[in-house]
Short mmCIF file of C-alpha atoms and ligand atoms in Angstrom, two decimals:
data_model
loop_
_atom_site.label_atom_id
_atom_site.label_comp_id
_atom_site.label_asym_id
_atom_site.label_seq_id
_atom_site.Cartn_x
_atom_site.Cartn_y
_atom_site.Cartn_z
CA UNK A 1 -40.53 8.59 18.56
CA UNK A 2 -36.80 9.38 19.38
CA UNK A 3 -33.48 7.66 18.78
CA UNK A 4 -34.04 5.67 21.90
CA UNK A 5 -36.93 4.11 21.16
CA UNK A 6 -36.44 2.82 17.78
CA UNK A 7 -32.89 1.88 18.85
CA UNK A 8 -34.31 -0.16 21.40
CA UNK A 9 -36.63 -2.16 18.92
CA UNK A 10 -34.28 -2.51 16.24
CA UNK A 11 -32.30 -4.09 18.54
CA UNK A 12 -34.61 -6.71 19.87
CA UNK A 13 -35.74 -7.53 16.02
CA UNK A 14 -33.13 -6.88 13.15
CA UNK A 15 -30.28 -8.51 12.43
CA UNK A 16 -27.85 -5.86 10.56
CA UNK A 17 -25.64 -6.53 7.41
CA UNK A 18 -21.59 -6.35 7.84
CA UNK A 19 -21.95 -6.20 12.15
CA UNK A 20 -20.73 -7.93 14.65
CA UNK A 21 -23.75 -6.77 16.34
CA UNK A 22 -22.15 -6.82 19.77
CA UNK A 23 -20.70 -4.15 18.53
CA UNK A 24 -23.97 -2.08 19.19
CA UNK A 25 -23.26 -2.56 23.12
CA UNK A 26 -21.15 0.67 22.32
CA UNK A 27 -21.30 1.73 19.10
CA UNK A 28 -24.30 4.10 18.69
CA UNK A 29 -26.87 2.83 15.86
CA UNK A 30 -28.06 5.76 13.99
CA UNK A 31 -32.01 5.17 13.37
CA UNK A 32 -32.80 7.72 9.98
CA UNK A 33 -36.23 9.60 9.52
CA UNK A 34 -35.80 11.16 6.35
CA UNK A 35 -33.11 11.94 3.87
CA UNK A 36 -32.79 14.76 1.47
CA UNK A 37 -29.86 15.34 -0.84
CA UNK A 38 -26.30 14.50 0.85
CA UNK A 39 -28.43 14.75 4.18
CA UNK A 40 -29.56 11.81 6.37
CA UNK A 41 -31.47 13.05 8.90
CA UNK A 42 -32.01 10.76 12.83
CA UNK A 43 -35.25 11.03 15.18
CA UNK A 44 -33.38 13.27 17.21
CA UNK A 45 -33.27 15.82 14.64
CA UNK A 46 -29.14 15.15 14.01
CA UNK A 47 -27.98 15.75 10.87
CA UNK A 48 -24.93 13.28 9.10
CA UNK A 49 -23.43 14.06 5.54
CA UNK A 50 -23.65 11.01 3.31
CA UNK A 51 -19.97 10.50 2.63
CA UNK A 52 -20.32 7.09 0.91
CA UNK A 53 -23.67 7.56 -1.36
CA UNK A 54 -25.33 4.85 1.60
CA UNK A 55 -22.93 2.38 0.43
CA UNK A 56 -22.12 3.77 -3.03
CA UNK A 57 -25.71 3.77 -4.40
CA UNK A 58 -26.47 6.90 -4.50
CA UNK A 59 -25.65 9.42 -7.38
CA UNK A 60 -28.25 12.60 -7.39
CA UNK A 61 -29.29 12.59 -3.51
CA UNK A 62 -31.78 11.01 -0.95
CA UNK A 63 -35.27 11.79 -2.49
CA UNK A 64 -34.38 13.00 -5.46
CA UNK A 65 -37.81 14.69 -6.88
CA UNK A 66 -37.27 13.40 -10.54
CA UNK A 67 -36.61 9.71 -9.63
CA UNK A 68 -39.51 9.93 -7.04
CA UNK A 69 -41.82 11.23 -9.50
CA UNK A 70 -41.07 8.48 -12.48
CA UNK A 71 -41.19 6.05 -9.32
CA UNK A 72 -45.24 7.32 -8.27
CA UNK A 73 -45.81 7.63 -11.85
CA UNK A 74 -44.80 3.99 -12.79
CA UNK A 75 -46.73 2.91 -9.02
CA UNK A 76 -49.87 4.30 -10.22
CA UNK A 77 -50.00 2.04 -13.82
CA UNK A 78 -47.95 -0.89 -12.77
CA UNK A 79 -46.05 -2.41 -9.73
CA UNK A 80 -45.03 -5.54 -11.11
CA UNK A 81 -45.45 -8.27 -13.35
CA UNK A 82 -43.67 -11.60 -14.38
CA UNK A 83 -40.69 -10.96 -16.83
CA UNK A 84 -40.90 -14.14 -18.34
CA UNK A 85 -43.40 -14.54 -21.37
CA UNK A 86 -44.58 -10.80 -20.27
CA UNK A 87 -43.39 -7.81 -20.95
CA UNK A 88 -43.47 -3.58 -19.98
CA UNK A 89 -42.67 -0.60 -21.01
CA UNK A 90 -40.17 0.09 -18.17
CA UNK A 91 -37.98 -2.94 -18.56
CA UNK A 92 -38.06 -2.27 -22.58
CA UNK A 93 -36.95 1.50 -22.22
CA UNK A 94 -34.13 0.69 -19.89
CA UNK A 95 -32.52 -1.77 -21.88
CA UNK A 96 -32.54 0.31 -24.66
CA UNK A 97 -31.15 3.24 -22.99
CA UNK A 98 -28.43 0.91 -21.20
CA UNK A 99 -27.58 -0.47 -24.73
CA UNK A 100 -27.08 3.03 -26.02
CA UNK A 101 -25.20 3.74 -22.89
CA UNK A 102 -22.63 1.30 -22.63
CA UNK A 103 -19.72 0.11 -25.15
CA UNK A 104 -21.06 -1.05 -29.04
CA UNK A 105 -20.68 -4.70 -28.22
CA UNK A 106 -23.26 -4.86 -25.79
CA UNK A 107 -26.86 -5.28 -27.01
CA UNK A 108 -28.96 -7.33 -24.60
CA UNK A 109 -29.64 -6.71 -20.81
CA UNK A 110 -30.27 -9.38 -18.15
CA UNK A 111 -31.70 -8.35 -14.94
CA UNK A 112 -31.80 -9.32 -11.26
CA UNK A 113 -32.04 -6.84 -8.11
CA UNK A 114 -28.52 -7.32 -6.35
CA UNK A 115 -24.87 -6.85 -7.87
CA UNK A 116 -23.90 -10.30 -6.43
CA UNK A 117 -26.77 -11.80 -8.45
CA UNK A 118 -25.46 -9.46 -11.52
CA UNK A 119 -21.98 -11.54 -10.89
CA UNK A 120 -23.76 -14.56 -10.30
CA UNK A 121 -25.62 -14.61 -13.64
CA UNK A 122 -22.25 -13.43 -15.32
CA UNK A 123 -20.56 -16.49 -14.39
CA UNK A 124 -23.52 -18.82 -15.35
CA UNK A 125 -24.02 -17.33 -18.68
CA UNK A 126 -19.69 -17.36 -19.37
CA UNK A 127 -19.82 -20.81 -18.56
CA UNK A 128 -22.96 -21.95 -20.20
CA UNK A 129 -21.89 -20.39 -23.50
CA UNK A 130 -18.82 -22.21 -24.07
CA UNK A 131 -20.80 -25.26 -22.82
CA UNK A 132 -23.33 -24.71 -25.59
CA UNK A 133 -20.45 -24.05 -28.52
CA UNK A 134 -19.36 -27.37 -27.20
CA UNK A 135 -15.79 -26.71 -26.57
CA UNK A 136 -15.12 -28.85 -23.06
CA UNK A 137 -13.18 -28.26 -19.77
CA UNK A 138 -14.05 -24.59 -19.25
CA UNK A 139 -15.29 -24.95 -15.74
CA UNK A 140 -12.85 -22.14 -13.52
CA UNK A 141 -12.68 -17.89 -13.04
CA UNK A 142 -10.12 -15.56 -13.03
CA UNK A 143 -9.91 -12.47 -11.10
CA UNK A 144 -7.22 -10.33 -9.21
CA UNK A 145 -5.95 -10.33 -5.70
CA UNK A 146 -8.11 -8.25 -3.30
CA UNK A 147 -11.05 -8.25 -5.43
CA UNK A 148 -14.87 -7.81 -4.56
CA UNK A 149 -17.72 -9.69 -6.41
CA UNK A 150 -20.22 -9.59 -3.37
CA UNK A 151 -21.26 -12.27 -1.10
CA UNK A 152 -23.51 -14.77 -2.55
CA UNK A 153 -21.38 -18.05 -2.66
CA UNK A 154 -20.87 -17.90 -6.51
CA UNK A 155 -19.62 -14.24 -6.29
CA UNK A 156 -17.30 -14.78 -2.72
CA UNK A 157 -15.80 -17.72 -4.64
CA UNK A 158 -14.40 -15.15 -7.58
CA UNK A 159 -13.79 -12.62 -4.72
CA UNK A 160 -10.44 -12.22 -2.72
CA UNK A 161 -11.43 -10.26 0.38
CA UNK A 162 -10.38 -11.88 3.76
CA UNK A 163 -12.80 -10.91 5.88
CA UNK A 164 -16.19 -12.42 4.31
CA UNK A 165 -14.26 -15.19 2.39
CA UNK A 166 -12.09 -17.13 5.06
CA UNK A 167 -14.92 -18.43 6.77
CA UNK A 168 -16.63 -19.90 3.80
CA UNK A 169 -13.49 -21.11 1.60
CA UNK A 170 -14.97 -25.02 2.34
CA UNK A 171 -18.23 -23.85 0.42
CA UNK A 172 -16.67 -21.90 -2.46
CA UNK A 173 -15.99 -22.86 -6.72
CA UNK A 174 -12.90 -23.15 -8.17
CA UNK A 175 -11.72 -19.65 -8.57
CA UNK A 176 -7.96 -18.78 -9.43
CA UNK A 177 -6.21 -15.53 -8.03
CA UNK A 178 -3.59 -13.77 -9.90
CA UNK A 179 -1.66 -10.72 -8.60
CA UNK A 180 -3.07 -7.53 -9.08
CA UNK A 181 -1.92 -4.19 -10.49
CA UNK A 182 -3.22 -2.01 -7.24
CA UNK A 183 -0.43 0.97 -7.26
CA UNK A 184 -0.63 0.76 -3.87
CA UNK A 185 2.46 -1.43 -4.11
CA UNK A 186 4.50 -0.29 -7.23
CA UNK A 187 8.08 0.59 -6.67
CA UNK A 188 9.34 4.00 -5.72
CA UNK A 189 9.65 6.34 -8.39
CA UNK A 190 7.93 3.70 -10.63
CA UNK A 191 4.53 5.06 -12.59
CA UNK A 192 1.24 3.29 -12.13
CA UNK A 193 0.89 2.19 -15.98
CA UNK A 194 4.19 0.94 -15.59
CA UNK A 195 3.52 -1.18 -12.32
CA UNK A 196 0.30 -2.23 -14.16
CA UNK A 197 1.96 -3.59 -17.18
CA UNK A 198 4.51 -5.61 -15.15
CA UNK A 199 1.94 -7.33 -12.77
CA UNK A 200 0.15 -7.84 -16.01
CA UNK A 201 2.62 -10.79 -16.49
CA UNK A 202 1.31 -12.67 -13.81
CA UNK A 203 -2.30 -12.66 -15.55
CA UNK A 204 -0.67 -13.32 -18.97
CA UNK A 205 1.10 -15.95 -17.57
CA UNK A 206 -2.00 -17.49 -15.52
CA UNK A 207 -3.95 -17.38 -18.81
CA UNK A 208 -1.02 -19.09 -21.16
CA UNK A 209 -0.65 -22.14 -18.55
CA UNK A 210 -4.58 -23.22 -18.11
CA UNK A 211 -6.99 -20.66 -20.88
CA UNK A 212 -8.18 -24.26 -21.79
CA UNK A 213 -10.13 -24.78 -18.08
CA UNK A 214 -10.99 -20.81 -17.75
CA UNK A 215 -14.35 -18.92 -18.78
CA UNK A 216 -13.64 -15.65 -17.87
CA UNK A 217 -11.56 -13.02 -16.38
CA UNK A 218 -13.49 -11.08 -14.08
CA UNK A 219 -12.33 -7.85 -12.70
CA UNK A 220 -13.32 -4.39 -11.18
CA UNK A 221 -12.39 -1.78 -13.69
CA UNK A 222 -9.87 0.82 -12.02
CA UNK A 223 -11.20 0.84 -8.18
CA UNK A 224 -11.36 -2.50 -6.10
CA UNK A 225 -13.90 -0.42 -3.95
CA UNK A 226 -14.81 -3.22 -1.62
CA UNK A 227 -10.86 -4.24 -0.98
CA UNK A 228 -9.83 -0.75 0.44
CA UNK A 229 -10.40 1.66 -2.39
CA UNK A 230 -7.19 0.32 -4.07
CA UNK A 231 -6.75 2.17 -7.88
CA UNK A 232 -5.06 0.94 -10.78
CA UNK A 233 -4.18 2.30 -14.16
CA UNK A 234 -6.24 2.05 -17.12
CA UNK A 235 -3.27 0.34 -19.10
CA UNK A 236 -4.04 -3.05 -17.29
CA UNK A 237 -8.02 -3.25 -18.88
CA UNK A 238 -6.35 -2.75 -22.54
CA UNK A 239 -3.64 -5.40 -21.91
CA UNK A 240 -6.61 -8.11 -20.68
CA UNK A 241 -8.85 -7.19 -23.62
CA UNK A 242 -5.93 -8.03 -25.38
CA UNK A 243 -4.73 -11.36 -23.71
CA UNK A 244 -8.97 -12.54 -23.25
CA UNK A 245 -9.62 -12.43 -27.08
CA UNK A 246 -5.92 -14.09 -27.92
CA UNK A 247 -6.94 -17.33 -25.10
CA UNK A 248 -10.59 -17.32 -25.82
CA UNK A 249 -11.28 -16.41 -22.72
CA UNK A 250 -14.81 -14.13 -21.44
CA UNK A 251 -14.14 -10.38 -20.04
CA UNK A 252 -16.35 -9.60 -17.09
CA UNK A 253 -16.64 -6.19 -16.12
CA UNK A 254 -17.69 -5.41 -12.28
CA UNK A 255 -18.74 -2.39 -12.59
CA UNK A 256 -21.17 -2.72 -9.77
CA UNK A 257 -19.66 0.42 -7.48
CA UNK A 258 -17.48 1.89 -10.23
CA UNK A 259 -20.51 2.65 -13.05
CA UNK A 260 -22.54 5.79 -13.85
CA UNK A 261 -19.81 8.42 -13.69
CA UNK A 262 -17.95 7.21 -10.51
CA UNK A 263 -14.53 7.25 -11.74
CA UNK A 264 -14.16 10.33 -14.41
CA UNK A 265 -16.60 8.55 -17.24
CA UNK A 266 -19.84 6.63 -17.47
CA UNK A 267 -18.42 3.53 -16.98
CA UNK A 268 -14.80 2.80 -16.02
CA UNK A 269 -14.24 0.72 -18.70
CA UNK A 270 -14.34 3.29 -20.81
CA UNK A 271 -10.68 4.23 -19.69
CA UNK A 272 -9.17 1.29 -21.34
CA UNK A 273 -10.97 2.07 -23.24
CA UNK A 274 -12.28 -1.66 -23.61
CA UNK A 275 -15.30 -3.95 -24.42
CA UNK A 276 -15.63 -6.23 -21.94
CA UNK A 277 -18.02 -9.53 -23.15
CA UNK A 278 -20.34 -8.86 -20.05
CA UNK A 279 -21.02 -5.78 -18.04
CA UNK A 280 -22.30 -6.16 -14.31
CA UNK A 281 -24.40 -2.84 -13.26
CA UNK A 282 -25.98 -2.42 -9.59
CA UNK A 283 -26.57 -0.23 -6.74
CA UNK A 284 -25.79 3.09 -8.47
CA UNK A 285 -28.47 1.79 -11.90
CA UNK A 286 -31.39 2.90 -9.87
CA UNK A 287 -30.00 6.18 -8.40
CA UNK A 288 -29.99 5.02 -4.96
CA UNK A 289 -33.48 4.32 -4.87
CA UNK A 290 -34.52 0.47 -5.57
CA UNK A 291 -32.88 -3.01 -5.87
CA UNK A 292 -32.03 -3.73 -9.91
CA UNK A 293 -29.21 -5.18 -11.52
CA UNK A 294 -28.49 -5.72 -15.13
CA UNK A 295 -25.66 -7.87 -16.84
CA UNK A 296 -25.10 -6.54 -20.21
CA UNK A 297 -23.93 -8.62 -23.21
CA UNK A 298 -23.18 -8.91 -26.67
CA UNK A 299 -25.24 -10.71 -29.80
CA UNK A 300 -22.39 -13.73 -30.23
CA UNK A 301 -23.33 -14.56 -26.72
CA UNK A 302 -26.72 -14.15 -27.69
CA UNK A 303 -26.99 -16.02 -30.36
CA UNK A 304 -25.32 -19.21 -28.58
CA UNK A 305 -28.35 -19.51 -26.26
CA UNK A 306 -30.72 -18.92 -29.22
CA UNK A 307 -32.07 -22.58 -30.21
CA UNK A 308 -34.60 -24.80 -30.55
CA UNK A 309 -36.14 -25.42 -27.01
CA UNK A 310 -35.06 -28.97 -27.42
CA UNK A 311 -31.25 -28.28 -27.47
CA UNK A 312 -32.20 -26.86 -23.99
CA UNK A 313 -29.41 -24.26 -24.98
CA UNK A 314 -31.71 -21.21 -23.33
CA UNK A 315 -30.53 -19.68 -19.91
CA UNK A 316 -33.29 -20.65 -17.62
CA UNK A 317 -32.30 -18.53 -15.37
CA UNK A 318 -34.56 -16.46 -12.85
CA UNK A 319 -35.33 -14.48 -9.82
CA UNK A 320 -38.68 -13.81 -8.63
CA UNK A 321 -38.55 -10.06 -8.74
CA UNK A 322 -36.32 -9.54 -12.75
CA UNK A 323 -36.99 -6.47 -14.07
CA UNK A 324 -38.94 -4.65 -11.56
CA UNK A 325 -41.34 -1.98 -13.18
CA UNK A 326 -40.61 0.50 -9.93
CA UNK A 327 -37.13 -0.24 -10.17
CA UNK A 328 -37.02 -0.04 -13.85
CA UNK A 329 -38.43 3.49 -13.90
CA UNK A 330 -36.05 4.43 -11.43
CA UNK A 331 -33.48 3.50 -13.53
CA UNK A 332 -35.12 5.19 -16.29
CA UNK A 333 -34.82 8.50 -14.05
CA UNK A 334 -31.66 8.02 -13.37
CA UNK A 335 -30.18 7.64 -16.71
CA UNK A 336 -32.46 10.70 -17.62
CA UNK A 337 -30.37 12.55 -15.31
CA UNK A 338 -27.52 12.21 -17.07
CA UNK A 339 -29.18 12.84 -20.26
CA UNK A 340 -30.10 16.33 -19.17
CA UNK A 341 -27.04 17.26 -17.33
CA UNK A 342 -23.49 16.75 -17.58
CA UNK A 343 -23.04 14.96 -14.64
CA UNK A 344 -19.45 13.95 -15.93
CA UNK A 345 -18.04 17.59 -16.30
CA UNK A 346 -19.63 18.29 -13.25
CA UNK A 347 -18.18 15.67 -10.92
CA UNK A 348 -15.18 16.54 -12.74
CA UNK A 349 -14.84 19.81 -11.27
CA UNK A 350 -15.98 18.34 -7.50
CA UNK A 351 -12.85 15.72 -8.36
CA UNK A 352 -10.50 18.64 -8.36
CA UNK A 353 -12.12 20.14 -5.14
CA UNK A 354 -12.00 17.26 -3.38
CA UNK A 355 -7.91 16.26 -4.44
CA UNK A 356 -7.46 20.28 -3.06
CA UNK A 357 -9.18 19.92 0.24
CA UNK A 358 -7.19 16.94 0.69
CA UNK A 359 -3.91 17.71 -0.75
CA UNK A 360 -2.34 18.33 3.01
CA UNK A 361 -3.65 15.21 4.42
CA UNK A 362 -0.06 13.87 2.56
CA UNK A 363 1.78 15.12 4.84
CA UNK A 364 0.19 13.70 7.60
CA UNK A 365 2.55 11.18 9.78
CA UNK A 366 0.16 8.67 9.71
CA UNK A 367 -1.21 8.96 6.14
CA UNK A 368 0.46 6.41 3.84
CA UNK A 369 -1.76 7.25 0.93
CA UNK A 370 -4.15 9.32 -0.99
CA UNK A 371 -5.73 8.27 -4.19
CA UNK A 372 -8.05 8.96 -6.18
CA UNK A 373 -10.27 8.34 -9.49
CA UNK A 374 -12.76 10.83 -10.18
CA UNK A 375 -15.78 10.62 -7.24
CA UNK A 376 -13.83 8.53 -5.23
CA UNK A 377 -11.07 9.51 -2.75
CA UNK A 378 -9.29 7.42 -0.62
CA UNK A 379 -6.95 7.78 2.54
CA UNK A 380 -5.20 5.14 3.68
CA UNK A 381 -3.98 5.37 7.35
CA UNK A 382 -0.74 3.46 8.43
CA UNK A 383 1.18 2.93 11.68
CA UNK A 384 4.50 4.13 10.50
CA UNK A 385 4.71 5.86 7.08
CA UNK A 386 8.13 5.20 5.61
CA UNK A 387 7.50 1.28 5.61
CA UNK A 388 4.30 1.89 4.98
CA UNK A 389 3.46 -0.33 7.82
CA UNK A 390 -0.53 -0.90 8.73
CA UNK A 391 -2.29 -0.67 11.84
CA UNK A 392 -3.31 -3.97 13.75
CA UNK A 393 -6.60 -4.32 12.60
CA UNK A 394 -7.69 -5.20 15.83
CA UNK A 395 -7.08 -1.18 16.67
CA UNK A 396 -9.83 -0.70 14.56
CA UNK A 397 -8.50 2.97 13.80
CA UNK A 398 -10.69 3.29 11.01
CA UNK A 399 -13.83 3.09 13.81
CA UNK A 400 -12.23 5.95 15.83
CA UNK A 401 -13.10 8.24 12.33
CA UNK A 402 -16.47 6.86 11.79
CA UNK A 403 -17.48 7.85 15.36
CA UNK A 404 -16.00 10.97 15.45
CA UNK A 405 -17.54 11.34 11.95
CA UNK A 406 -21.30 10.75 13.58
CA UNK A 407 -20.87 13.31 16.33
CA UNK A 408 -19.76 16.01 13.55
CA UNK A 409 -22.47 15.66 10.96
CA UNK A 410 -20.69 13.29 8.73
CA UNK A 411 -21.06 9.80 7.83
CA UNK A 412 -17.49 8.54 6.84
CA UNK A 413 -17.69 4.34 7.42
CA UNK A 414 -14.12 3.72 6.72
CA UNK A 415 -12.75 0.27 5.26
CA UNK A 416 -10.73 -0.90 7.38
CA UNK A 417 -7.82 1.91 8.31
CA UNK A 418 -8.77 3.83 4.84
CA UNK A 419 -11.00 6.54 5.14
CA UNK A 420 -13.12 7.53 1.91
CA UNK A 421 -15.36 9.63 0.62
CA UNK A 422 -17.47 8.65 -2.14
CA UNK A 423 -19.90 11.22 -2.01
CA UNK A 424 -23.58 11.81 -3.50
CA UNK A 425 -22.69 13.50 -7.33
CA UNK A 426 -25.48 16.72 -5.79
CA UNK A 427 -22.37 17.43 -3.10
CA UNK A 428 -21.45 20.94 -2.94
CA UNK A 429 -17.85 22.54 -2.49
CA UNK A 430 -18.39 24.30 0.65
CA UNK A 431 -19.77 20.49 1.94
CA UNK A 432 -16.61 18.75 0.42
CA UNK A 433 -14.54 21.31 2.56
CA UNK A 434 -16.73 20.34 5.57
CA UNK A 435 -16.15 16.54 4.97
CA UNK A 436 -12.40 17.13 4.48
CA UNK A 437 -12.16 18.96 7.81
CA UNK A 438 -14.00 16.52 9.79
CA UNK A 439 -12.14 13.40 7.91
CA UNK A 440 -8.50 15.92 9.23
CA UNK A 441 -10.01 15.89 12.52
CA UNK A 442 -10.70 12.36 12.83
CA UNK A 443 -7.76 11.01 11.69
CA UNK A 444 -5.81 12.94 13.50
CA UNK A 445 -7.67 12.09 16.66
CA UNK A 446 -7.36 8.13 15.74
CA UNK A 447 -3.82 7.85 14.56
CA UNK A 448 -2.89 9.40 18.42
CA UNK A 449 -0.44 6.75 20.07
CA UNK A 450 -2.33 4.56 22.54
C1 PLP B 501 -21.36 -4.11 -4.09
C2 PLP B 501 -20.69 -4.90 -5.13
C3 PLP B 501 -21.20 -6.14 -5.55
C4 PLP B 501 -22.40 -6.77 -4.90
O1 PLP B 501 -23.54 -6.01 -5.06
P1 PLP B 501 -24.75 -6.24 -4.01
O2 PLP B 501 -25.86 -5.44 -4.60
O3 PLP B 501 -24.27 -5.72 -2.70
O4 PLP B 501 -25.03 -7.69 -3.99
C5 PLP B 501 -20.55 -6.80 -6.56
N1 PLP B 501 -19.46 -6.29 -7.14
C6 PLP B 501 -18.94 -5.11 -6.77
C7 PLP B 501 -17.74 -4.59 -7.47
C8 PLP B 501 -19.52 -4.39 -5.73
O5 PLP B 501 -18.95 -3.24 -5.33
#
């Protein structure tokens, strides 16, 4: 079997997520036959540089030998069972090691396989609870400009992304957007807690005028990762805390992309730090390897559901596949991981490497920005730096880096004109150099006048 073939069969049969799949009339599709570490290897024997973790889920590497192993171990006992009246020993470990993992209020896990389902059940459970206290009218969501829930319609109607909401806005809940605190825009000279405490007033203000109709606030602790890597301080997660508990309002914490050591500590809402009333964990919670999700959330939430079957008070909610024993043990793995290592001082030090390998791209005509928060760094092309003034999307600059990325052993899949790397946490220096080189080359070779 070579590229060709597969190629060729893929694209009689599969539809492919995020494509315009005309696209693939030019635009090579890259068929993978194994992966190991940052390495994806195609059926041509080609060799690409995970740059974005496969869509941020990886942490520790393609085929990781420790996850794999819990994984066969876990095949050969158990592959799955109903979660509801049943029980295993996967499902019970992991929710005790993500209680002791995540902030003192949270004491009960919830799981699904997808992050949008992790946002989905979120909302439900926000809403049901103040439904089941019996205080009325609490029926609408809060979250920031440029946000990213996922794509299911409960999550798109909470998220604030263009592309993949326009389309469907007919189909979507009631959702309000307030302005966020993305430093992208802040003033000259002004610093990013500052920024982040004055477009707090437009969230303070939001929750003052209509607290009585909302459920929650949800929001993506420090990186909207989904909504062009865009960063904001810490300062803004303390001020919400704040504001939720004085309008009895929910906290929902996204941390989807941003958990498990992404952004300089286990989970970025650590940084406030704050407690948020419900904690949304996906893609990286298995290491890269399965489909889980878990929302995390405290015993007063708990307790509100706790009742008499008759009060029909309990969250009968379900998906067919909660609390996976194969993906439970991967998650088991996983956390083990960061048990035995620590991963946090380590990324810490690849954090500096990769702010040093990119420290020139600054200077760069065509670079407006570079930010970044711990494992993620960000590069945001524009078409004329002093106004800060983007590309037409329809260049689709960004495209020019991913393709010059695939024939140079890297796989950067830029967001629009930013370019990223959010690589595997197993990443060494000398790669990180590599990566920044080919990202210099790239860019330079897109941000050419046409
Ligand atoms: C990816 C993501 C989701 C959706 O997760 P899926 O597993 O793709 O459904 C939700 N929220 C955030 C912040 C994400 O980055």
């Amino acid at each position: 079997m070579d590229n060709a073939e597969l190629v060729a069969r893929d694209l009689r049969a599969v539809w492919h997520p995020c494509t315009q799949m005309k696209d693939h009339e030019q635009l090579p599709l890259i068929p993978i036959r194994r992966g190991e570490g940052v390495w994806l290897e195609d059926f041509d024997g080609n060799r690409y540089l995970d740059a974005i973790s496969s869509w941020w889920v990886n942490l520790f590497g393609h085929g990781h030998p420790h996850i794999r192993r819990r994984i066969r171990r876990q095949l050969d006992r158990l592959e799955h069972v109903i979660l509801a009246g049943f029980t295993h020993e996967p499902a019970v470990t992991l929710s005790e090691k993500l209680v002791a993992a995540t902030p003192r209020r949270l004491t009960r896990c919830f799981y699904a396989e997808n992050g949008s389902a992790a946002v989905e059940i979120a909302l439900k459970m926000s809403f049901h609870y103040w439904k089941n206290l019996g205080i009325p009218g609490k029926t609408e969501f809060v979250s920031l400009h440029n946000s990213y829930h996922g794509e299911t319609l409960g999550a798109l109607s909470v998220g604030d992304v263009e592309l993949y909401k326009k389309t469907y806005a007919p189909l979507l809940l009631r959702s309000r957007q307030v302005a966020s605190p993305d430093a992208y825009h802040r003033d000259a000279g002004e610093s990013e807690s500052d920024y982040a405490e004055r477009q707090f007033e437009h969230m303070e203000s939001t929750l003052a005028r209509h607290s009585e109709r909302i459920c929650a606030v949800i929001v993506e602790p420090l990186v909207q990762c989904a909504g062009f890597m865009r960063m904001y301080d810490p300062v803004y997660l303390k001020l919400l805390r704040d504001a939720c508990d004085r309008y009895g309002v929910h906290l929902i914490a996204d941390e989807c992309a941003v958990g498990f050591g992404r952004t300089g500590s286990m989970f970025a809402c650590q940084q406030g730090p704050v407690e948020p009333d419900f904690l949304c964990l996906a893609k990286g919670l298995t290491g890269g390897f399965l489909p889980l999700s878990a929302v995390l959330t405290g015993e007063n939430v708990f307790a509100a559901f706790y009742d008499d079957y008759e009060t029909l008070k309990g969250f009968l909610h379900s998906h067919s596949y909660t609390g996976n024993p194969l993906a439970c043990a991967a998650a088991i793995a996983t956390l083990e991981l960061f048990e035995r290592n620590d991963v946090i001082a380590r990324n810490r030090a690849l954090a500096g490497v990769m702010r040093e390998t990119t420290a020139h791209f600054r200077e760069h005509p065509h670079v407006g920005d570079v930010r970044q928060r711990g494992m993620i760094l960000a590069i945001e092309l524009v078409k004329n730096k002093d106004r800060r003034e983007p590309y037409d999307w329809r260049e689709r600059r960004g495209l020019e880096v991913y393709r010059y990325g695939l024939r140079h052993q890297a796989l950067l899949r830029p967001l629009g004109n930013v370019v990223y790397f959010m690589p595997p946490y197993v990443i060494s220096e000398d790669e990180l150099r590599q990566l920044a080189d080919v990202a210099w080359e790239g860019i330079q070779l897109a941000a050419k006048d046409r």
